[in-house]
Amino acid sequence: MNINIDFLGLDLDGTLLDSNKNITMFTKDKILKFKQMGIGVIIASGRHCNEILKYAEELNFKKGDYIVCCDGQYITDYKGTILWENSYLTWNDVKIVLQNSGCNQCWFYTEIRNYQVEQRFFYRIYKKINNSFFNNKNTTILALQNQRNIEIKNIQKIVLNIKSEVLKQSFFDTYTIHLFQEGKMEILHKNVSKMNGIKYLTDVLKIHTDKILYFGDDENDKECFELMRNCIAMGNASEILKRNSIFITEDNEHDGVAIALEKIVNGEIII
């Protein structure tokens, strides 16, 4: 059996995890067998590292395994120590996006806090009262016109509830944009994507991206499927990912990752 890869690249939600946000025992067992063969694991997710570490522990992460988190904003080692960070958005980007999107509100995220930006004065007051009443400390409500907001640093992503056709083409030239199947749009710095994070990592490790077998299902995996040769799409993946995949496996509810790995071991998928 000759498996010519150095890493498994694994998206989390919709790929490695089932709808209960768990890794099944069957899938875990197949991944651990690949690790026993000396193949490392890269978890690549839109989630923050703190939300990923428990899954890394389940997969027995050790030196030589990596996390690409926040859609490629950071690369960490197996313990969650940041090894590299990508470019950030600024408050000016938040203003440009909100003023030109036709939306009344957006959300954005930093390393330490979540923010909601409101153009509507009375709705902003209502939300502040509502959050205070229910003791919601996770999100800060901001006014778009407040000049002090320029002090907010290290913005990772902006989120809108919007259809892509509403945005001008210039947005797609200026930012990395992911439109998810549920209608949520994420806007990141142009340099930020899972693919760019993985490419940085492979450059440091001096390996080719062909040495990674990548599994994904949604919009933020798109760049990986466009630029990497060995990508497997989940059965629940978007059509664009399926078109750019070497194999379409079962969905995340039916151990799609494990089934594909089993087929590779059996020689049914050649990589």
Coordinates of C-alpha atoms in Angstrom, one line a residue:
M1 CA 0.0 0.0 0.0
N2 CA 1.6 3.3 -1.1
I3 CA -0.2 6.4 0.1
N4 CA 1.7 9.4 -1.3
I5 CA 0.7 12.1 1.0
D6 CA 2.2 13.8 4.1
F7 CA -1.0 15.4 5.6
L8 CA -4.7 15.0 5.8
G9 CA -6.4 18.5 5.6
L10 CA -9.7 18.4 7.4
D11 CA -12.4 21.1 7.5
L12 CA -14.6 20.7 10.7
D13 CA -18.2 21.7 10.3
G14 CA -20.0 19.8 7.6
T15 CA -17.0 17.6 7.0
L16 CA -15.2 16.0 10.0
L17 CA -18.1 16.7 12.4
D18 CA -21.6 15.3 12.3
S19 CA -24.7 17.5 13.0
N20 CA -24.2 17.0 16.7
K21 CA -20.7 18.5 16.3
N22 CA -19.0 15.2 17.1
I23 CA -16.3 13.1 15.4
T24 CA -17.7 9.6 15.2
M25 CA -15.7 6.7 16.5
F26 CA -15.5 5.2 13.0
T27 CA -14.0 8.4 11.5
K28 CA -11.7 8.9 14.4
D29 CA -10.4 5.4 14.1
K30 CA -9.6 5.8 10.4
I31 CA -7.8 9.1 10.9
L32 CA -5.7 7.7 13.8
K33 CA -4.6 4.8 11.6
F34 CA -3.3 7.3 9.0
K35 CA -1.5 9.1 11.8
Q36 CA 0.1 5.8 12.8
M37 CA 1.5 5.6 9.2
G38 CA 3.3 8.9 9.9
I39 CA 0.8 11.1 8.1
G40 CA 0.1 14.4 9.9
V41 CA -3.2 16.2 10.3
I42 CA -4.1 19.8 9.5
I43 CA -7.4 21.0 10.8
A44 CA -8.6 24.0 8.7
S45 CA -11.6 25.8 9.9
G46 CA -13.4 29.1 10.2
R47 CA -13.6 28.5 13.9
H48 CA -11.3 30.1 16.5
C49 CA -8.5 27.9 17.7
N50 CA -10.0 27.7 21.2
E51 CA -13.0 25.9 19.6
I52 CA -10.8 23.5 17.7
L53 CA -8.4 22.3 20.3
K54 CA -10.8 19.8 21.8
Y55 CA -11.1 18.1 18.4
A56 CA -7.3 18.2 18.0
E57 CA -7.0 16.4 21.4
E58 CA -9.5 13.7 20.2
L59 CA -7.2 13.1 17.2
N60 CA -4.1 12.8 19.4
F61 CA -2.5 15.9 18.0
K62 CA 1.2 16.1 18.6
K63 CA 4.3 17.9 17.2
G64 CA 3.9 18.0 13.4
D65 CA 0.2 18.5 13.4
Y66 CA -1.2 22.0 12.8
I67 CA -4.4 24.1 13.0
V68 CA -5.3 26.7 10.4
C69 CA -8.0 28.7 12.1
C70 CA -10.3 31.7 11.5
D71 CA -10.4 30.8 7.8
G72 CA -6.6 31.2 7.5
Q73 CA -6.1 34.2 9.8
Y74 CA -3.8 32.1 12.0
I75 CA -1.7 29.0 11.9
T76 CA -1.0 27.3 15.3
D77 CA 0.9 24.2 16.5
Y78 CA -0.8 21.2 18.1
K79 CA -1.1 23.1 21.4
G80 CA -2.7 26.2 19.9
T81 CA 0.4 28.4 20.0
I82 CA 0.3 30.9 17.2
L83 CA 3.0 30.3 14.7
W84 CA 1.9 32.8 12.0
E85 CA -0.8 35.4 11.6
N86 CA -2.2 36.8 8.3
S87 CA -3.3 40.4 7.4
Y88 CA -6.2 42.0 9.3
L89 CA -9.2 44.2 8.3
T90 CA -9.6 47.7 9.7
W91 CA -12.4 49.8 11.0
N92 CA -12.3 51.6 7.6
D93 CA -13.1 48.3 5.9
V94 CA -16.1 47.9 8.2
K95 CA -17.4 51.3 7.2
I96 CA -16.9 50.7 3.5
V97 CA -18.6 47.3 3.5
L98 CA -21.6 48.5 5.5
Q99 CA -22.1 51.8 3.6
N100 CA -21.9 50.1 0.2
S101 CA -23.8 46.8 0.9
G102 CA -27.3 48.3 1.5
C103 CA -27.4 46.6 4.9
N104 CA -28.4 48.3 8.1
Q105 CA -26.1 46.1 10.2
C106 CA -23.1 43.8 10.1
W107 CA -21.0 41.9 12.6
F108 CA -17.3 41.7 12.9
Y109 CA -14.9 39.7 15.0
T110 CA -11.6 40.3 16.7
E111 CA -9.3 38.1 18.8
I112 CA -11.0 39.2 22.0
R113 CA -14.5 40.4 21.2
N114 CA -17.5 40.2 18.8
Y115 CA -19.1 43.4 17.6
Q116 CA -22.4 44.4 15.9
V117 CA -22.5 47.6 13.9
E118 CA -25.9 49.4 13.6
Q119 CA -26.8 52.3 11.3
R120 CA -30.3 52.6 12.9
F121 CA -30.2 54.7 16.1
F122 CA -33.3 53.4 17.8
Y123 CA -32.6 49.8 17.0
R124 CA -29.1 50.2 18.4
I125 CA -30.6 51.5 21.7
Y126 CA -33.0 48.6 21.8
K127 CA -30.3 46.1 21.3
K128 CA -28.1 47.6 24.0
I129 CA -31.0 47.5 26.5
N130 CA -31.9 43.9 25.4
N131 CA -28.3 42.7 25.7
S132 CA -28.0 44.3 29.1
F133 CA -31.3 42.8 30.3
F134 CA -30.3 39.3 29.3
N135 CA -26.7 39.8 30.4
N136 CA -25.3 39.2 26.9
K137 CA -21.7 40.2 27.3
N138 CA -20.4 38.5 24.1
T139 CA -21.3 41.2 21.6
T140 CA -20.7 45.0 21.7
I141 CA -23.2 47.2 19.8
L142 CA -21.4 50.0 17.9
A143 CA -22.6 53.1 15.9
L144 CA -21.1 53.4 12.5
Q145 CA -20.5 57.1 12.9
N146 CA -18.5 56.8 16.2
Q147 CA -15.0 58.0 15.4
R148 CA -13.6 56.2 18.4
N149 CA -14.2 52.9 16.7
I150 CA -11.1 53.5 14.5
E151 CA -9.1 52.3 17.6
I152 CA -10.4 48.8 17.2
K153 CA -7.6 46.7 15.8
N154 CA -7.0 43.2 14.3
I155 CA -10.4 42.6 12.7
Q156 CA -10.6 39.1 11.4
K157 CA -13.8 39.0 9.4
I158 CA -17.0 41.0 8.7
V159 CA -20.3 39.1 8.4
L160 CA -23.4 40.2 6.5
N161 CA -26.8 38.6 5.8
I162 CA -26.9 39.4 2.1
K163 CA -26.9 37.9 -1.4
S164 CA -23.7 38.1 -3.4
E165 CA -25.4 39.8 -6.4
V166 CA -26.0 42.9 -4.2
L167 CA -22.3 43.6 -3.9
K168 CA -20.3 45.5 -6.5
Q169 CA -17.6 43.6 -8.4
S170 CA -15.0 45.8 -6.7
F171 CA -15.7 44.1 -3.4
F172 CA -14.7 40.7 -4.9
D173 CA -11.5 42.3 -6.2
T174 CA -10.7 43.9 -2.8
Y175 CA -11.6 41.2 -0.3
T176 CA -11.9 37.5 0.1
I177 CA -15.6 36.8 0.1
H178 CA -17.3 33.6 1.1
L179 CA -21.1 33.1 0.6
F180 CA -22.4 30.2 2.6
Q181 CA -25.4 28.1 1.7
E182 CA -27.5 29.5 4.5
G183 CA -27.2 33.0 3.0
K184 CA -24.4 34.3 5.3
M185 CA -21.6 36.2 3.7
E186 CA -18.1 36.5 5.3
I187 CA -15.7 39.2 4.1
L188 CA -12.0 38.8 5.0
H189 CA -8.8 40.6 4.0
K190 CA -7.8 39.7 0.5
N191 CA -4.7 37.7 1.8
V192 CA -6.8 35.6 4.1
S193 CA -8.1 32.1 3.1
K194 CA -7.6 28.6 4.3
M195 CA -5.6 28.0 1.1
N196 CA -3.2 30.9 1.8
G197 CA -2.7 29.6 5.3
I198 CA -2.0 26.1 4.0
K199 CA 0.3 27.4 1.3
Y200 CA 2.4 29.3 3.9
L201 CA 2.6 26.2 6.0
T202 CA 3.7 24.0 3.1
D203 CA 6.4 26.6 2.1
V204 CA 7.8 26.5 5.6
L205 CA 7.7 22.7 5.7
K206 CA 9.2 22.6 2.2
I207 CA 6.5 20.3 0.8
H208 CA 4.2 20.6 -2.2
T209 CA 0.4 21.1 -1.7
D210 CA 0.0 17.9 -3.7
K211 CA 1.2 16.1 -0.5
I212 CA -2.0 17.1 1.3
L213 CA -5.3 15.2 0.9
Y214 CA -8.0 17.8 1.7
F215 CA -11.6 17.3 2.7
G216 CA -14.2 20.1 2.6
D217 CA -17.8 21.0 2.0
D218 CA -18.5 24.7 1.9
E219 CA -17.5 28.1 0.5
N220 CA -14.5 28.7 2.7
D221 CA -12.9 25.6 1.2
K222 CA -13.4 26.8 -2.3
E223 CA -9.8 28.2 -2.8
C224 CA -8.3 24.9 -1.6
F225 CA -10.4 22.9 -4.2
E226 CA -9.5 25.4 -6.9
L227 CA -5.7 25.3 -6.3
M228 CA -4.9 21.9 -4.7
R229 CA -4.9 18.7 -6.7
N230 CA -6.0 16.2 -4.0
C231 CA -9.4 17.3 -2.7
I232 CA -12.3 15.2 -1.7
A233 CA -15.8 16.7 -1.5
M234 CA -18.3 15.6 1.0
G235 CA -21.7 14.4 -0.2
N236 CA -23.2 17.5 1.3
A237 CA -20.7 19.8 -0.4
S238 CA -21.5 22.7 -2.7
E239 CA -21.5 22.0 -6.4
I240 CA -18.4 24.0 -7.1
L241 CA -16.4 21.9 -4.7
K242 CA -17.8 18.7 -6.2
R243 CA -16.7 19.8 -9.7
N244 CA -13.2 20.4 -8.5
S245 CA -12.8 17.2 -6.4
I246 CA -11.1 13.9 -7.2
F247 CA -13.8 12.0 -5.4
I248 CA -17.2 12.7 -3.9
T249 CA -17.6 10.8 -0.6
E250 CA -20.6 10.3 1.7
D251 CA -22.0 13.2 3.6
N252 CA -20.8 14.2 7.1
E253 CA -23.8 12.3 8.7
H254 CA -22.5 9.1 7.2
D255 CA -18.8 9.1 7.9
G256 CA -17.8 10.5 4.6
V257 CA -14.2 11.2 5.7
A258 CA -13.7 7.7 7.0
I259 CA -15.3 6.0 4.0
A260 CA -12.9 7.9 1.6
L261 CA -9.9 7.0 3.7
E262 CA -10.9 3.4 3.7
K263 CA -11.2 3.5 -0.1
I264 CA -7.7 4.9 -0.3
V265 CA -6.3 2.1 1.8
N266 CA -8.2 -0.4 -0.4
G267 CA -6.8 1.2 -3.6
E268 CA -10.2 2.3 -4.8
I269 CA -9.1 6.0 -4.8
I270 CA -5.6 6.7 -6.2
I271 CA -3.8 9.8 -5.0

